[in-house]
XYZ file of C-alpha atoms in Angstrom:
778
model
C 0.000 0.000 0.000
C 1.209 3.491 -0.792
C 1.763 5.649 2.327
C -0.850 8.298 2.860
C 0.392 11.810 2.039
C 0.798 14.251 4.910
C -2.212 16.606 4.974
C -1.320 20.030 3.652
C -2.672 21.701 6.784
C -0.207 19.764 8.940
C 2.871 20.711 6.929
C 5.582 23.261 7.664
C 5.401 26.437 5.589
C 8.204 28.865 4.885
C 7.270 32.522 5.329
C 8.921 35.781 4.382
C 7.973 38.344 7.022
C 9.269 41.913 7.031
C 11.789 41.426 9.811
C 13.439 44.282 11.653
C 11.440 46.921 9.818
C 13.500 46.262 6.694
C 16.834 46.750 8.475
C 18.044 43.193 8.178
C 20.223 42.439 5.227
C 21.061 38.821 4.494
C 22.003 37.033 7.676
C 23.846 39.900 9.368
C 22.872 41.008 12.841
C 21.946 44.677 12.593
C 19.802 45.439 15.633
C 18.517 43.928 18.849
C 15.049 43.271 17.408
C 15.920 42.118 13.898
C 14.040 38.775 14.069
C 10.585 40.279 14.561
C 8.358 42.646 12.669
C 8.385 46.184 13.975
C 5.232 47.235 15.806
C 4.659 50.954 16.331
C 3.254 52.142 19.666
C 2.281 55.486 21.124
C 3.779 55.648 24.617
C 2.472 57.928 27.359
C 4.434 58.101 30.603
C 2.473 59.743 33.427
C 5.058 60.694 36.040
C 3.506 62.971 38.650
C 1.417 66.096 39.287
C 1.780 69.124 41.515
C -0.327 71.945 42.929
C -3.600 70.213 42.150
C -6.632 72.164 43.399
C -8.558 70.730 46.366
C -12.260 70.052 46.454
C -12.988 71.008 50.078
C -11.824 73.327 52.857
C -8.766 71.203 53.593
C -7.614 71.547 49.993
C -7.147 67.778 49.592
C -8.145 65.653 46.591
C -8.095 62.017 45.472
C -6.461 62.374 42.039
C -5.939 59.882 39.235
C -5.127 60.290 35.538
C -7.181 59.042 32.613
C -5.385 58.598 29.268
C -7.840 58.488 26.357
C -7.192 57.878 22.667
C -10.287 57.312 20.597
C -12.247 54.428 22.109
C -9.324 53.262 24.272
C -9.046 54.524 27.810
C -6.539 53.704 30.552
C -6.391 54.978 34.109
C -3.721 55.192 36.787
C -4.274 54.231 40.404
C -5.754 56.993 42.584
C -4.286 58.545 45.741
C -6.316 59.658 48.711
C -5.952 63.226 49.916
C -2.791 64.024 47.993
C -2.285 67.091 45.841
C 1.229 66.157 44.667
C 0.856 62.494 43.598
C 3.447 60.360 41.794
C 2.287 57.572 39.483
C 5.149 56.817 37.088
C 2.960 54.603 34.889
C 3.333 53.968 31.155
C 0.507 53.474 28.660
C 1.055 51.935 25.219
C -1.424 52.298 22.315
C -0.905 50.174 19.221
C -0.537 52.367 16.129
C -2.595 49.875 14.095
C -5.592 50.546 16.331
C -5.333 54.331 16.694
C -8.682 55.828 15.756
C -8.112 59.486 16.675
C -5.711 62.314 15.926
C -5.665 63.822 19.440
C -4.436 62.265 22.701
C -6.304 63.426 25.797
C -4.719 63.143 29.250
C -7.197 64.119 31.978
C -6.709 64.515 35.723
C -9.791 63.557 37.722
C -10.790 63.573 41.368
C -12.155 60.271 42.656
C -15.661 60.569 44.041
C -18.338 58.123 45.133
C -21.020 59.635 42.884
C -19.191 61.123 39.928
C -15.506 61.814 39.407
C -14.721 65.515 39.157
C -12.815 67.014 36.229
C -9.614 68.745 37.397
C -7.942 69.526 34.090
C -6.487 67.988 30.980
C -3.620 68.131 28.461
C -4.136 67.558 24.721
C -1.514 66.307 22.236
C -1.698 66.342 18.460
C -0.433 62.934 17.286
C 1.205 64.454 14.207
C 3.590 66.353 16.483
C 4.579 63.455 18.737
C 8.334 62.750 18.478
C 9.727 59.336 17.517
C 12.255 57.443 19.592
C 14.228 54.343 18.596
C 16.557 52.570 21.060
C 19.416 52.812 21.834
C 18.396 56.479 22.122
C 18.136 57.628 25.727
C 14.636 57.786 27.244
C 12.644 60.903 26.459
C 12.751 63.342 29.376
C 9.274 64.119 30.799
C 8.085 67.728 30.903
C 5.645 69.770 32.980
C 2.392 70.693 31.264
C -0.157 73.191 32.571
C -3.644 71.755 33.012
C -6.404 73.225 30.856
C -10.163 73.187 31.073
C -12.467 72.072 28.282
C -12.266 75.590 26.745
C -8.415 75.408 26.599
C -8.062 77.982 29.424
C -5.249 77.499 31.941
C -6.075 75.965 35.324
C -4.179 75.519 38.551
C -1.939 72.480 38.644
C 0.670 70.852 36.429
C 1.198 67.338 35.094
C 4.578 65.808 34.226
C 4.318 63.722 31.043
C 6.392 62.165 28.287
C 4.742 61.208 24.985
C 6.574 59.530 22.119
C 6.213 57.046 19.265
C 8.303 53.886 19.643
C 8.449 50.162 18.967
C 8.302 47.011 21.049
C 12.073 47.376 21.519
C 11.408 50.233 23.947
C 12.407 49.443 27.529
C 9.005 50.728 28.696
C 7.174 48.082 26.652
C 7.164 45.072 29.061
C 5.630 46.927 32.045
C 3.318 49.223 30.101
C -0.484 49.144 30.136
C -1.536 48.040 26.639
C -4.605 49.238 24.816
C -5.380 45.732 23.533
C -5.747 44.613 27.169
C -8.158 47.323 28.181
C -10.838 44.765 29.070
C -8.644 43.134 31.744
C -9.678 44.053 35.274
C -7.821 43.971 38.559
C -4.148 44.165 39.442
C -3.696 40.381 39.251
C -5.348 40.258 35.838
C -3.018 42.944 34.446
C 0.028 41.197 35.958
C -0.995 37.939 34.283
C -0.831 39.372 30.768
C 2.663 40.882 30.841
C 5.741 39.285 29.321
C 8.214 37.880 31.812
C 11.467 35.942 32.003
C 11.784 33.126 34.552
C 14.757 31.080 35.708
C 14.519 27.465 36.808
C 15.879 26.821 40.301
C 19.374 25.424 40.481
C 18.927 21.683 41.071
C 21.360 19.341 42.836
C 21.411 15.609 43.377
C 21.751 14.879 47.104
C 23.475 11.566 47.810
C 22.963 10.086 51.280
C 25.175 7.058 51.865
C 23.857 5.380 55.027
C 26.679 3.211 56.383
C 25.877 2.069 59.909
C 24.466 3.012 63.312
C 25.759 2.383 66.808
C 24.328 1.907 70.278
C 20.668 1.963 69.341
C 18.237 1.572 72.222
C 15.097 -0.257 71.099
C 12.047 -0.230 73.350
C 11.846 -4.018 73.576
C 15.186 -5.301 74.824
C 14.163 -8.934 74.483
C 14.065 -9.127 70.678
C 16.428 -8.544 67.788
C 15.528 -5.187 66.226
C 14.616 -4.933 62.539
C 16.128 -1.523 61.832
C 15.896 0.676 58.743
C 16.582 4.345 58.013
C 13.971 6.711 56.607
C 15.092 9.966 54.955
C 12.737 12.865 54.169
C 13.502 15.958 52.100
C 10.453 18.113 51.414
C 7.946 15.899 49.625
C 10.512 13.171 48.940
C 10.729 10.189 51.264
C 13.047 7.199 50.850
C 14.043 4.340 53.124
C 16.765 1.735 53.241
C 16.184 -1.984 53.445
C 15.997 -3.610 56.876
C 19.524 -4.244 58.097
C 20.565 -7.897 57.712
C 22.606 -7.622 60.936
C 19.774 -7.612 63.454
C 21.512 -5.946 66.362
C 21.837 -2.577 68.075
C 24.745 -1.840 65.696
C 23.135 -2.353 62.289
C 24.856 -1.841 58.922
C 23.415 -0.888 55.519
C 25.958 0.817 53.216
C 23.118 1.947 50.957
C 22.724 5.077 48.810
C 19.603 7.249 48.831
C 19.293 9.901 46.101
C 17.224 13.095 46.330
C 16.739 16.269 44.300
C 17.389 19.538 46.135
C 16.870 23.084 44.842
C 18.618 26.309 45.793
C 17.919 28.159 47.981
C 17.776 25.223 50.362
C 14.633 25.840 52.374
C 14.102 22.483 54.098
C 16.567 20.298 56.014
C 17.193 16.630 55.429
C 15.445 14.688 58.197
C 16.675 11.169 58.967
C 15.037 8.773 61.372
C 16.217 5.336 62.468
C 13.172 3.098 62.968
C 12.526 -0.389 64.250
C 9.886 -2.579 62.592
C 8.143 -3.847 65.713
C 5.165 -5.443 63.965
C 4.200 -5.329 60.257
C 2.151 -2.120 60.673
C 4.021 -0.450 63.502
C 7.433 1.199 63.462
C 9.209 2.591 66.525
C 11.419 5.642 66.070
C 14.793 5.026 67.716
C 16.263 8.421 66.899
C 16.197 11.380 64.539
C 18.526 14.018 63.182
C 18.008 17.078 60.981
C 20.788 18.189 58.624
C 20.632 21.662 56.978
C 21.692 21.328 53.343
C 23.587 24.623 53.214
C 26.279 23.007 55.392
C 26.533 19.815 53.338
C 29.769 19.304 51.386
C 29.617 19.690 47.599
C 31.389 17.152 45.420
C 32.481 18.058 41.885
C 34.216 14.805 40.850
C 34.205 11.062 41.586
C 36.537 11.222 44.596
C 34.812 10.050 47.799
C 34.275 12.581 50.552
C 34.861 12.022 54.244
C 32.239 10.281 56.355
C 30.703 11.764 59.511
C 28.996 10.536 62.642
C 25.707 12.243 63.478
C 24.076 12.134 66.892
C 20.535 10.767 67.021
C 18.033 12.571 69.198
C 14.815 11.157 70.591
C 11.849 13.194 71.760
C 9.939 11.546 74.584
C 7.348 12.627 77.134
C 8.556 11.964 80.659
C 5.871 10.669 83.077
C 4.548 13.270 85.491
C 5.737 16.110 83.293
C 3.444 17.893 80.861
C 6.287 19.334 78.794
C 8.052 17.660 75.930
C 11.672 17.200 76.853
C 14.572 16.464 74.570
C 16.813 13.672 75.783
C 20.057 12.986 73.944
C 21.158 9.376 73.767
C 24.539 8.046 72.838
C 23.079 6.593 69.612
C 24.889 7.657 66.481
C 24.584 7.121 62.754
C 27.488 6.968 60.313
C 26.850 8.565 56.911
C 28.456 10.149 53.890
C 26.296 13.039 52.612
C 27.157 15.268 49.672
C 25.589 17.469 47.027
C 26.609 16.086 43.640
C 27.758 18.903 41.379
C 29.152 16.680 38.649
C 25.760 15.401 37.447
C 23.186 17.118 35.275
C 19.816 16.982 37.023
C 17.405 15.732 34.355
C 14.103 17.599 34.577
C 13.252 17.110 30.895
C 12.868 14.064 28.712
C 16.325 12.938 27.604
C 15.147 13.072 23.974
C 14.256 16.788 24.206
C 16.883 18.108 26.625
C 17.697 21.786 26.311
C 20.596 21.745 28.768
C 23.229 19.094 29.447
C 25.622 20.987 31.723
C 26.575 19.748 35.200
C 25.108 21.515 38.221
C 28.384 23.010 39.464
C 29.269 26.171 37.556
C 33.081 25.616 37.749
C 32.575 22.547 35.514
C 30.808 24.478 32.738
C 32.557 24.808 29.411
C 32.492 28.095 27.453
C 29.431 28.797 25.339
C 29.679 27.957 21.639
C 27.050 30.336 20.289
C 23.798 32.201 20.701
C 20.229 31.138 19.957
C 17.857 33.937 18.953
C 14.128 33.319 18.759
C 11.571 35.713 17.338
C 7.981 34.862 18.287
C 6.097 36.692 15.557
C 2.425 35.785 15.504
C -0.180 33.033 15.274
C -2.945 32.417 12.780
C -6.191 30.500 12.765
C -6.308 29.756 16.484
C -9.305 27.785 17.665
C -11.724 29.305 20.225
C -10.694 27.916 23.608
C -13.483 29.263 25.824
C -16.822 31.028 25.658
C -17.346 34.647 26.627
C -20.539 36.661 26.153
C -22.024 33.860 24.090
C -19.130 33.576 21.621
C -15.825 31.762 21.384
C -12.636 33.595 22.325
C -8.933 32.949 22.860
C -6.433 34.908 24.964
C -3.158 33.450 23.715
C 0.372 33.690 25.052
C 3.590 31.786 24.306
C 6.132 30.140 26.586
C 9.608 29.213 25.347
C 12.077 27.099 27.298
C 15.761 26.544 26.678
C 18.251 25.706 29.407
C 17.369 27.281 32.735
C 15.672 30.277 31.120
C 11.926 30.351 30.507
C 10.289 33.253 28.656
C 6.630 34.162 28.508
C 5.191 36.607 25.996
C 2.420 39.027 26.817
C -1.154 37.811 26.432
C -3.059 39.099 23.398
C -6.676 39.532 24.437
C -9.554 38.100 22.399
C -7.747 37.401 19.149
C -7.503 34.372 16.865
C -4.573 36.039 15.033
C -2.381 37.434 17.831
C 0.811 39.329 17.013
C 3.496 39.223 19.681
C 6.690 40.155 17.811
C 8.907 39.540 20.820
C 12.525 38.439 20.567
C 14.577 36.453 23.088
C 18.164 35.239 23.305
C 19.879 32.275 24.968
C 23.490 31.194 25.314
C 24.169 27.808 23.712
C 26.585 25.353 25.308
C 25.745 22.253 23.251
C 24.328 22.099 19.709
C 22.554 18.762 20.337
C 19.798 20.398 22.372
C 16.171 21.336 21.773
C 14.238 24.584 22.266
C 10.537 24.146 23.065
C 7.839 26.713 22.313
C 4.312 26.230 23.653
C 1.134 28.247 23.064
C -1.499 28.508 25.793
C -4.842 30.165 26.465
C -4.790 32.483 29.484
C -7.698 31.702 31.837
C -6.621 34.025 34.689
C -7.391 37.475 33.307
C -10.104 38.356 35.808
C -8.646 36.873 38.967
C -9.783 33.316 38.172
C -8.043 30.487 39.957
C -5.409 30.844 42.632
C -1.740 31.618 42.440
C -0.636 28.063 43.049
C -2.140 26.661 39.913
C -5.419 25.430 41.383
C -8.875 26.228 40.107
C -8.921 27.331 36.478
C -6.182 25.849 34.306
C -4.579 27.461 31.267
C -5.501 25.432 28.195
C -2.783 24.092 25.894
C -3.026 25.135 22.249
C 0.052 23.423 20.867
C 3.791 22.942 21.052
C 6.814 23.170 18.732
C 10.281 21.668 19.210
C 13.368 22.750 17.257
C 16.656 20.851 17.539
C 19.590 23.223 17.193
C 21.840 20.666 15.495
C 19.423 20.608 12.524
C 19.925 24.343 11.912
C 22.586 25.911 9.737
C 24.606 28.518 11.575
C 24.018 32.241 10.937
C 20.896 31.555 8.879
C 17.494 33.043 9.712
C 14.723 30.449 9.559
C 11.227 31.911 9.188
C 8.485 29.295 9.158
C 4.884 28.788 10.098
C 4.601 25.731 12.355
C 1.315 23.830 12.757
C 0.082 23.627 16.342
C -1.027 20.012 16.704
C -2.676 18.606 19.803
C -3.844 15.051 20.342
C -7.371 14.859 21.763
C -9.392 11.777 22.745
C -11.234 12.117 19.427
C -8.058 12.392 17.323
C -5.345 14.815 16.294
C -6.466 18.394 15.808
C -4.787 21.423 14.342
C -5.281 24.345 16.739
C -3.685 26.954 14.482
C -0.229 28.006 13.287
C 2.589 29.891 14.950
C 5.121 31.999 13.030
C 8.680 31.840 14.341
C 12.028 33.269 13.303
C 15.072 31.332 14.540
C 18.783 31.969 14.190
C 21.640 29.965 15.659
C 24.859 31.985 15.662
C 28.106 30.112 16.255
C 30.983 31.942 17.934
C 33.570 29.263 17.133
C 33.020 26.600 14.482
C 36.031 24.628 15.737
C 34.686 24.468 19.309
C 31.274 23.383 18.056
C 32.767 20.606 15.921
C 34.839 19.524 18.916
C 31.618 19.168 20.954
C 30.626 16.193 18.803
C 33.504 14.193 20.282
C 32.419 14.833 23.889
C 30.040 12.638 25.884
C 26.465 13.876 25.826
C 26.131 14.013 29.623
C 28.717 15.069 32.260
C 31.327 12.463 33.086
C 29.815 11.559 36.483
C 26.894 9.939 34.631
C 29.417 7.429 33.238
C 31.831 7.077 36.180
C 29.031 6.513 38.720
C 25.909 5.863 36.626
C 22.456 6.030 38.154
C 19.994 3.209 37.533
C 17.046 3.641 35.190
C 14.578 3.489 38.077
C 16.581 6.125 39.979
C 16.625 8.434 36.954
C 12.858 8.075 36.480
C 12.145 8.823 40.133
C 14.605 11.734 40.274
C 13.235 13.242 37.072
C 9.717 13.126 38.529
C 10.928 14.891 41.679
C 12.844 17.484 39.637
C 9.812 18.374 37.512
C 7.670 18.708 40.647
C 10.219 21.069 42.229
C 10.546 23.189 39.068
C 6.781 23.484 38.596
C 6.287 24.368 42.271
C 8.993 27.060 42.264
C 7.827 28.657 39.003
C 4.210 28.670 40.194
C 5.371 30.783 43.154
C 6.724 33.520 40.870
C 4.760 36.697 40.224
C 3.003 36.360 37.872
C 3.125 32.562 38.238
C 4.140 30.218 35.463
C 1.505 27.658 36.237
C 1.959 23.989 36.991
C 0.040 22.727 33.947
C 2.170 24.926 31.672
C 5.472 23.701 33.131
C 4.416 20.046 33.010
C 3.316 20.331 29.380
C 6.621 21.968 28.401
C 8.642 19.316 30.285
C 6.630 16.394 28.797
C 5.515 15.035 32.140
C 3.653 11.758 31.574
C 5.302 10.956 28.249
C 6.530 7.628 29.688
C 3.005 6.265 30.139
C 1.814 3.340 28.014
C 0.320 4.241 24.641
C -0.702 1.792 21.909
C -0.249 4.577 19.360
C 3.324 5.291 20.440
C 4.150 1.586 20.509
C 3.004 1.164 16.908
C 4.880 4.319 15.903
C 8.103 3.059 17.503
C 7.695 -0.351 15.832
C 7.415 1.242 12.397
C 10.376 3.500 13.241
C 12.440 0.365 13.851
C 11.206 -1.102 10.591
C 12.180 2.130 8.851
C 15.704 1.865 10.285
C 15.969 -1.788 9.213
C 14.484 -0.957 5.816
C 17.917 -0.066 4.465
C 19.379 -3.415 5.513
C 16.364 -5.222 4.077
C 16.798 -3.348 0.778
C 20.494 -4.309 0.648
C 19.534 -7.932 1.300
C 16.991 -7.908 -1.527
C 19.543 -6.311 -3.867
C 22.144 -8.954 -3.006
C 19.572 -11.704 -3.549
C 18.930 -10.292 -7.035
C 22.688 -10.315 -7.683
C 22.934 -13.941 -6.544
C 19.992 -14.945 -8.752
C 21.405 -13.127 -11.817
C 18.352 -10.906 -12.299
C 20.652 -8.459 -14.086
C 23.592 -10.429 -15.558
C 25.693 -7.339 -16.349
C 25.498 -6.121 -12.745
C 26.330 -9.593 -11.432
C 29.393 -9.835 -13.708
C 30.587 -6.422 -12.510
C 30.147 -7.547 -8.916
C 32.276 -10.635 -9.731
C 35.025 -8.414 -11.108
C 34.894 -6.074 -8.099
C 34.978 -9.037 -5.740
C 38.053 -10.506 -7.482
C 39.866 -7.153 -7.243
C 39.111 -6.852 -3.505
C 40.247 -10.409 -2.816
C 43.469 -9.994 -4.779
C 44.118 -6.570 -3.230
C 42.537 -6.778 0.275
C 44.162 -3.512 1.297
C 41.583 -1.757 -0.923
C 38.559 -3.024 1.046
C 38.324 -0.310 3.722
C 39.342 2.580 1.423
C 36.640 1.440 -1.028
C 33.966 1.281 1.670
C 34.758 4.746 3.055
C 35.072 6.270 -0.423
C 31.664 4.817 -1.270
C 30.132 6.326 1.888
C 31.785 9.672 1.059
C 30.308 9.676 -2.448
C 26.853 8.822 -1.089
C 27.066 11.720 1.389
C 28.156 14.177 -1.302
C 25.399 12.940 -3.613
C 22.702 13.391 -0.949
C 23.915 16.924 -0.161
C 21.780 18.200 -3.020
C 18.642 16.947 -1.248
C 19.599 17.973 2.282
C 16.681 19.216 4.432
C 16.216 22.964 4.121
C 13.611 23.301 6.871
C 13.690 22.443 10.584
C 11.869 19.243 11.584
C 8.376 19.531 13.032
C 5.622 17.353 14.497
C 4.770 14.591 12.015
C 1.284 13.129 12.453
C 1.985 10.181 10.169
C 5.213 9.237 11.934
C 3.398 9.522 15.293
C 0.445 7.457 13.995
C -1.767 10.216 15.365
C -3.887 10.334 12.203
C -4.539 6.566 12.146
C -5.101 5.757 15.822
C -8.375 4.124 16.772
C -10.723 5.948 19.194
C -10.276 3.263 21.868
C -6.471 3.558 21.657
C -6.699 7.323 22.171
C -9.154 6.880 25.031
C -6.668 4.507 26.658
C -3.838 6.984 26.155
C -5.810 9.760 27.881
C -6.951 7.525 30.728
C -5.776 8.438 34.218
C -3.324 6.374 36.266
C -4.699 4.351 37.975
C -7.487 3.825 35.461
C -10.905 5.429 35.814
C -12.661 3.375 33.121
C -15.355 0.710 33.586
C -14.354 -2.867 34.388
C -15.397 -4.331 31.017
C -13.324 -1.761 29.110
C -10.293 -2.422 31.310
C -10.761 -6.189 30.777
C -10.878 -5.735 26.991
C -7.710 -3.600 27.036
C -5.958 -6.063 29.286
C -6.789 -8.927 26.928
C -5.519 -6.878 23.988
C -2.292 -6.155 25.849
C -1.913 -9.865 26.622
C -2.315 -10.682 22.935
C 0.397 -8.188 21.935
C 2.690 -9.364 24.723
C 2.147 -12.949 23.535
C 3.502 -12.102 20.087
C 6.492 -10.294 21.595
C 7.039 -13.284 23.860
C 7.111 -15.597 20.842
C 9.659 -13.433 18.997
C 11.905 -13.200 22.066
C 11.651 -16.989 22.493
C 12.670 -17.552 18.856
C 15.720 -15.307 19.316
C 16.674 -17.228 22.462
C 16.310 -20.507 20.558
C 18.762 -19.445 17.858
C 21.290 -18.349 20.474
C 20.978 -21.632 22.374
C 21.529 -23.605 19.144
C 24.823 -21.773 18.694
C 25.819 -22.679 22.256
C 24.879 -26.319 21.695
C 27.437 -26.713 18.885
C 30.144 -27.480 21.462
C 28.059 -28.446 24.496
C 27.632 -32.167 23.528
C 23.933 -31.879 24.332
C 23.468 -33.656 20.972
C 26.600 -35.868 20.860
C 26.274 -36.744 17.160
C 25.825 -33.094 16.086
C 28.742 -31.920 18.241
C 30.952 -34.778 16.922
C 30.139 -33.785 13.332
C 30.903 -30.125 14.091
C 34.192 -30.930 15.834
C 35.334 -33.116 12.900
C 34.309 -30.369 10.466
C 36.361 -27.827 12.435
C 39.428 -30.073 12.308
C 39.128 -30.600 8.551
C 38.476 -26.879 7.986
C 41.567 -25.985 10.030
C 43.778 -28.286 7.926
C 42.300 -27.127 4.612
C 42.556 -23.432 5.505
C 46.138 -23.971 6.675
C 47.353 -25.521 3.447
C 45.169 -23.406 1.101
C 45.905 -19.719 0.514
C 43.233 -17.477 2.010
C 42.619 -15.681 -1.290
C 41.756 -18.982 -3.002
C 39.285 -19.844 -0.228
C 37.709 -16.391 -0.433
C 37.364 -16.597 -4.234
C 35.806 -20.058 -4.150
C 33.400 -18.991 -1.368
C 32.371 -15.865 -3.273
C 31.843 -17.738 -6.549
C 29.780 -20.351 -4.713
C 27.531 -17.689 -3.146
C 27.162 -15.855 -6.499
C 26.669 -19.025 -8.593
C 24.133 -19.050 -11.407
C 20.515 -20.163 -10.592
C 21.080 -23.157 -12.877
C 23.395 -24.544 -10.175
C 20.971 -23.827 -7.319
C 18.073 -25.814 -5.928
C 15.170 -24.664 -3.785
C 15.841 -26.886 -0.808
C 17.630 -25.337 2.220
C 21.404 -25.635 2.283
C 23.266 -28.295 4.276
C 24.623 -25.874 6.956
C 21.115 -24.459 7.508
C 19.632 -27.955 7.799
C 22.328 -28.902 10.310
C 21.751 -25.723 12.364
C 17.980 -26.179 12.531
C 18.426 -29.705 13.903
C 20.523 -28.543 16.853
C 18.821 -28.775 20.256
C 17.647 -25.736 22.235
C 16.345 -25.404 25.793
C 12.734 -25.127 24.678
C 12.338 -28.772 25.735
C 13.009 -27.733 29.327
C 10.373 -24.977 29.380
C 7.196 -25.591 31.370
């Protein structure tokens, strides 16, 4: 069957936006904002007022400023009983939406019934100056207040008005006219662009060696002692000591993830398993992490003895007293700086550096990302009886997260924001996600509860697939898998440039290990890595959700691919066909060689005979010929090298051909929340698939056991035949030149079909008759 073509809507499209306002020429860096389209804004900075008239005998007033341009109106906060207020607020009006020729800045007095007019200042937009960074900020000036008849009033207002772009330093914190409908301080804070940094993560290794002089409550039994360690939400325990005494030994490692600043101590408790459901605490100790030694290499650190304390209530005394026993615990505790704490999927890592900064290598380049706009976004929620979307973007690379401002009520938002990262390894991935903001009117809480921001789509770009110093401008489809199938939620326009500072250093990076050397000198187990990655993602999401404004938990988990390890029939089929695609080349070579052996094309077969004779006569040409052939193939394929970055492929992911029940299973919770009959059907299906895998694995084991049985004398006749054959082959190969043997073997393999027969060969018949251990299987 012919493969189905990729739908046009799901393909990557190259765009040609007007970057940098026409200032960019070729691939040369000409300005700070040369990867985005210029957006013109009218900026109004309201600094302060003085000598404002009072409204009563005391001469006090409650002033605030209203900035009005056409139908758009923004207001500052108001002060109570203050005639010389200071606001220092900036208002930004998009030039594309300006509907008037006059800017009106009015000072009003807050009142319960109706706000009183105190004066205003008018500006003709044709006379507003333009400012382009790196020009210094425009100095504000004092303006006399006027009444509605343009007569002078008492009081002055300090203002600065200018035309600028999104490159202006006032842009991030300004009030924007396209967000005029957002209410409340929290709502306004939630729409602004921000930069976040992931907390610095360390692996904490606790090597529990032994304890001494424990005092169990029941002296008449051998204690079953183990150690429990708690760090924040992480809790681990050792096995029960095999030496059941008051001086137990473990020599066991416990691994945790800790984040700077270290807020919680490591709490260790030595406990005795009295009965299956009851443990007695024999002693505790708390260790602040800021005093723990930091290890940067594989050299062991010194061990320490820690005193164990036990809190008991003494009879006849109402207070809790602390009694120190002579019990001690022997441990080696260190913060591992030589590892990279994996908080992302290893396939999409954006940072591979070790934790300790002294071990970092110099950067090899700069990644610049221009988030231009989106098109055709789907309505994500209902408002006033119609669908709406309040979209923002989040980009993550290394420890730096960026969040664009939220564009209110638009299916075609234009952000045009540019961000920069240092690059330390080209084999890393930058991730860009688009979300719908559901916290514009104070909805939800600051810790990520309540209303959740909806995911619109995600894009990944691997830096090693980009040519250096080239600007890539493409429209990426935003694809999301839903329980009813894959759905295109819109398109996002990005401009990407990877600038290399030293080509030699970057090429040298390809010879280095992917992860820091501690991952190879003292490797962690797969189960440890899975557990530690889960803890790291929880810590990162918790810390970022505490920022202001918060980067919410559901956003962080979606960007870090939390849950990607869960079972999915769709992914399993996709991975199987990926393997078949990799083996397809070998299968094609095998089919081609079979055609050569069967003389399908006699001329080609004769040429192969000649080439084979040359290589046998001159064996020193074998490796040069192979590498020259690979070189010529690489040069030939250079003409068809990929010119676009890779993107989400629905056909490769089998997202467009998955059955509804498979998708429902993929979106099921863990543990399952489906009905018993559905779970039974899925379990039976999984058993059927596992049965086929079991059969294939058994067949592979059978072939390996037949090889082992050649010399095991399990079948004495077969082994005797093989041993005699080996002796004869040794004598023949000793007296016969190797080149003659090679030529005869090659001619025999390439013999004409007239000299072949359809029955299996003698060696294959002999091999298939060898015994395997399948007879011993129950």
